[in-house]
PDB file of C-alpha atoms in Angstrom:
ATOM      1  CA  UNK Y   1       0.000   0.000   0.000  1.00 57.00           C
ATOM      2  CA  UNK Y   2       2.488   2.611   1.231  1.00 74.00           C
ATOM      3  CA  UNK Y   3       2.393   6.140   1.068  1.00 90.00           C
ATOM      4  CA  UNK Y   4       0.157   6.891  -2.433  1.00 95.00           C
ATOM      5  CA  UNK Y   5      -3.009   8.154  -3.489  1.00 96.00           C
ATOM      6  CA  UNK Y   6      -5.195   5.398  -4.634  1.00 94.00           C
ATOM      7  CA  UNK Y   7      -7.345   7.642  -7.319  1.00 94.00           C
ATOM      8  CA  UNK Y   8      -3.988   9.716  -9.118  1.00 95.00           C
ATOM      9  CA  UNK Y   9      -1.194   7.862  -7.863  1.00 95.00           C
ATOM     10  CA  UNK Y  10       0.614  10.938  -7.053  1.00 95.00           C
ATOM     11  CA  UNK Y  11       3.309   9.528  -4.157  1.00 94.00           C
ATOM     12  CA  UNK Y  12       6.149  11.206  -2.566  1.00 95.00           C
ATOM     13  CA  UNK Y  13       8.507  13.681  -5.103  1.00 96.00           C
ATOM     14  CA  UNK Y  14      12.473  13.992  -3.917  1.00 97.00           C
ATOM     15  CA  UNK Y  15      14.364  17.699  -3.746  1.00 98.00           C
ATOM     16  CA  UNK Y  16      16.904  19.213  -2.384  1.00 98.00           C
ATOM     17  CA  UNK Y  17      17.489  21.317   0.895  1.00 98.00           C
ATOM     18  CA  UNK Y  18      19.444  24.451   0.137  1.00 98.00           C
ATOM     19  CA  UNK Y  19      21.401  25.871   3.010  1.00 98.00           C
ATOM     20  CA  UNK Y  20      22.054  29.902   2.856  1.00 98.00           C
ATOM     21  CA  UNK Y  21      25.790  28.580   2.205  1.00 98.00           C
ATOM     22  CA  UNK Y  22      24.137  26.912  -0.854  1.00 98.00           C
ATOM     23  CA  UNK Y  23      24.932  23.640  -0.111  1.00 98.00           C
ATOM     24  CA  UNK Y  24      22.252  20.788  -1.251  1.00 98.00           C
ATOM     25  CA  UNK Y  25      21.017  18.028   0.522  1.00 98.00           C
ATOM     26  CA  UNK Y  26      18.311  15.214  -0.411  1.00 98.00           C
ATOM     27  CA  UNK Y  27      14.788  15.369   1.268  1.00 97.00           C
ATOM     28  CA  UNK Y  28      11.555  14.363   0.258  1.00 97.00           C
ATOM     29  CA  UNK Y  29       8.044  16.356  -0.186  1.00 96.00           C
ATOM     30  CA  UNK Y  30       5.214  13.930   1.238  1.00 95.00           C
ATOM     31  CA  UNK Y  31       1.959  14.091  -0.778  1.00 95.00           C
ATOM     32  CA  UNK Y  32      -1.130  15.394   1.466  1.00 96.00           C
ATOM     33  CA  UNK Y  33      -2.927  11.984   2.118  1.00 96.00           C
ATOM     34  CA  UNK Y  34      -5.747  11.508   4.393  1.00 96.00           C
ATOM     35  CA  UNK Y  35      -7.232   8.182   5.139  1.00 96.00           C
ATOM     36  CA  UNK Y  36     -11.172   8.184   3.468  1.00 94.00           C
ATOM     37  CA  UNK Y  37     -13.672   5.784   3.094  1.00 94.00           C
ATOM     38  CA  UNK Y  38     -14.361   5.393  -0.369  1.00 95.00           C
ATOM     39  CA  UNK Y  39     -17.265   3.840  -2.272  1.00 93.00           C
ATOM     40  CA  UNK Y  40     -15.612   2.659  -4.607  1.00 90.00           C
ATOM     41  CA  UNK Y  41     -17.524   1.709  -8.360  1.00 89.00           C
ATOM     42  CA  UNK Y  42     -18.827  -1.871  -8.234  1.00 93.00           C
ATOM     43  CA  UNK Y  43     -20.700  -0.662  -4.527  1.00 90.00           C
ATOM     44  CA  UNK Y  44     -18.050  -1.500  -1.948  1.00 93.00           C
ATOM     45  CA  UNK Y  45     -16.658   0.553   0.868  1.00 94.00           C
ATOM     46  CA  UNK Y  46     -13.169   0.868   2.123  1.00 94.00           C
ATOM     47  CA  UNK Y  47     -10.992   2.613   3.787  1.00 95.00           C
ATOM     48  CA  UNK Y  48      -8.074   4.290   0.696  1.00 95.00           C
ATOM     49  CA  UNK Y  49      -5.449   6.308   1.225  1.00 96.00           C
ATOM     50  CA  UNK Y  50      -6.579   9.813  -1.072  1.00 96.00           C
ATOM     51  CA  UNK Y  51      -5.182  13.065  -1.676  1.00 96.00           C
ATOM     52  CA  UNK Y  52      -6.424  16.169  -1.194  1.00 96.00           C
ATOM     53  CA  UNK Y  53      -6.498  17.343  -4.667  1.00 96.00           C
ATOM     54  CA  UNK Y  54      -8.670  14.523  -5.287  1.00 95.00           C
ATOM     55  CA  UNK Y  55     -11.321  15.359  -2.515  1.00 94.00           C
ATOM     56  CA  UNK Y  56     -11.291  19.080  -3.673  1.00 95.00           C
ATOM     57  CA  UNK Y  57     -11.749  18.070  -7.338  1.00 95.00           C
ATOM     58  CA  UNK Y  58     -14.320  15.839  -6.838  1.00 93.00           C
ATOM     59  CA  UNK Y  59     -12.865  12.477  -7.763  1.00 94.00           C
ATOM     60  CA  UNK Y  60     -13.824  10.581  -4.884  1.00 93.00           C
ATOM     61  CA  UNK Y  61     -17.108   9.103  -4.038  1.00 92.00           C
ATOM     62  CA  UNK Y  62     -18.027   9.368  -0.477  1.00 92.00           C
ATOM     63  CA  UNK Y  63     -20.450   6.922   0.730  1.00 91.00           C
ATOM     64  CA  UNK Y  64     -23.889   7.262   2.657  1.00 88.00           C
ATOM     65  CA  UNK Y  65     -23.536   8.152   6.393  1.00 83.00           C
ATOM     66  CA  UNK Y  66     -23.405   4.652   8.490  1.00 75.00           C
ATOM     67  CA  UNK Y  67     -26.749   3.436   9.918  1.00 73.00           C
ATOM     68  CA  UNK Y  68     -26.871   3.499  13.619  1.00 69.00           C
ATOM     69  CA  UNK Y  69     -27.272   0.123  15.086  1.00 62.00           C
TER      70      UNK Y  69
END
């Protein structure tokens, strides 16, 4: 599973931190996952891994508040 959006696939991007002496060292930019339930297209409901441009945009189907029992 790991750190990914399940709708995009947009995962973490590597870059460089640049010290005010200029000197570059490797780090990494997470993407801006939360953890959803999804309906997902043939009717089921999980729990995915989805980033926030996704929610914003629309791309994710949120199901039907849970029925108290």
């Amino acid at each position: 599973m790991g750190k990914e959006c399940s709708i995009c696939g947009k995962k973490r991007q590597v870059g460089n931190n640049v010290s005010h002496s200029n000197i570059k060292t490797k780090r990494t930019f997470g993407a801006n996952l939360q953890r959803m339930r999804v309906q997902l297209p043939n009717g089921e409901v999980s729990r995915e891994m989805v980033c926030t441009t996704c929610l914003r945009s629309g791309r994710v189907v949120k199901p039907a508040a849970r029925s108290a029992e």
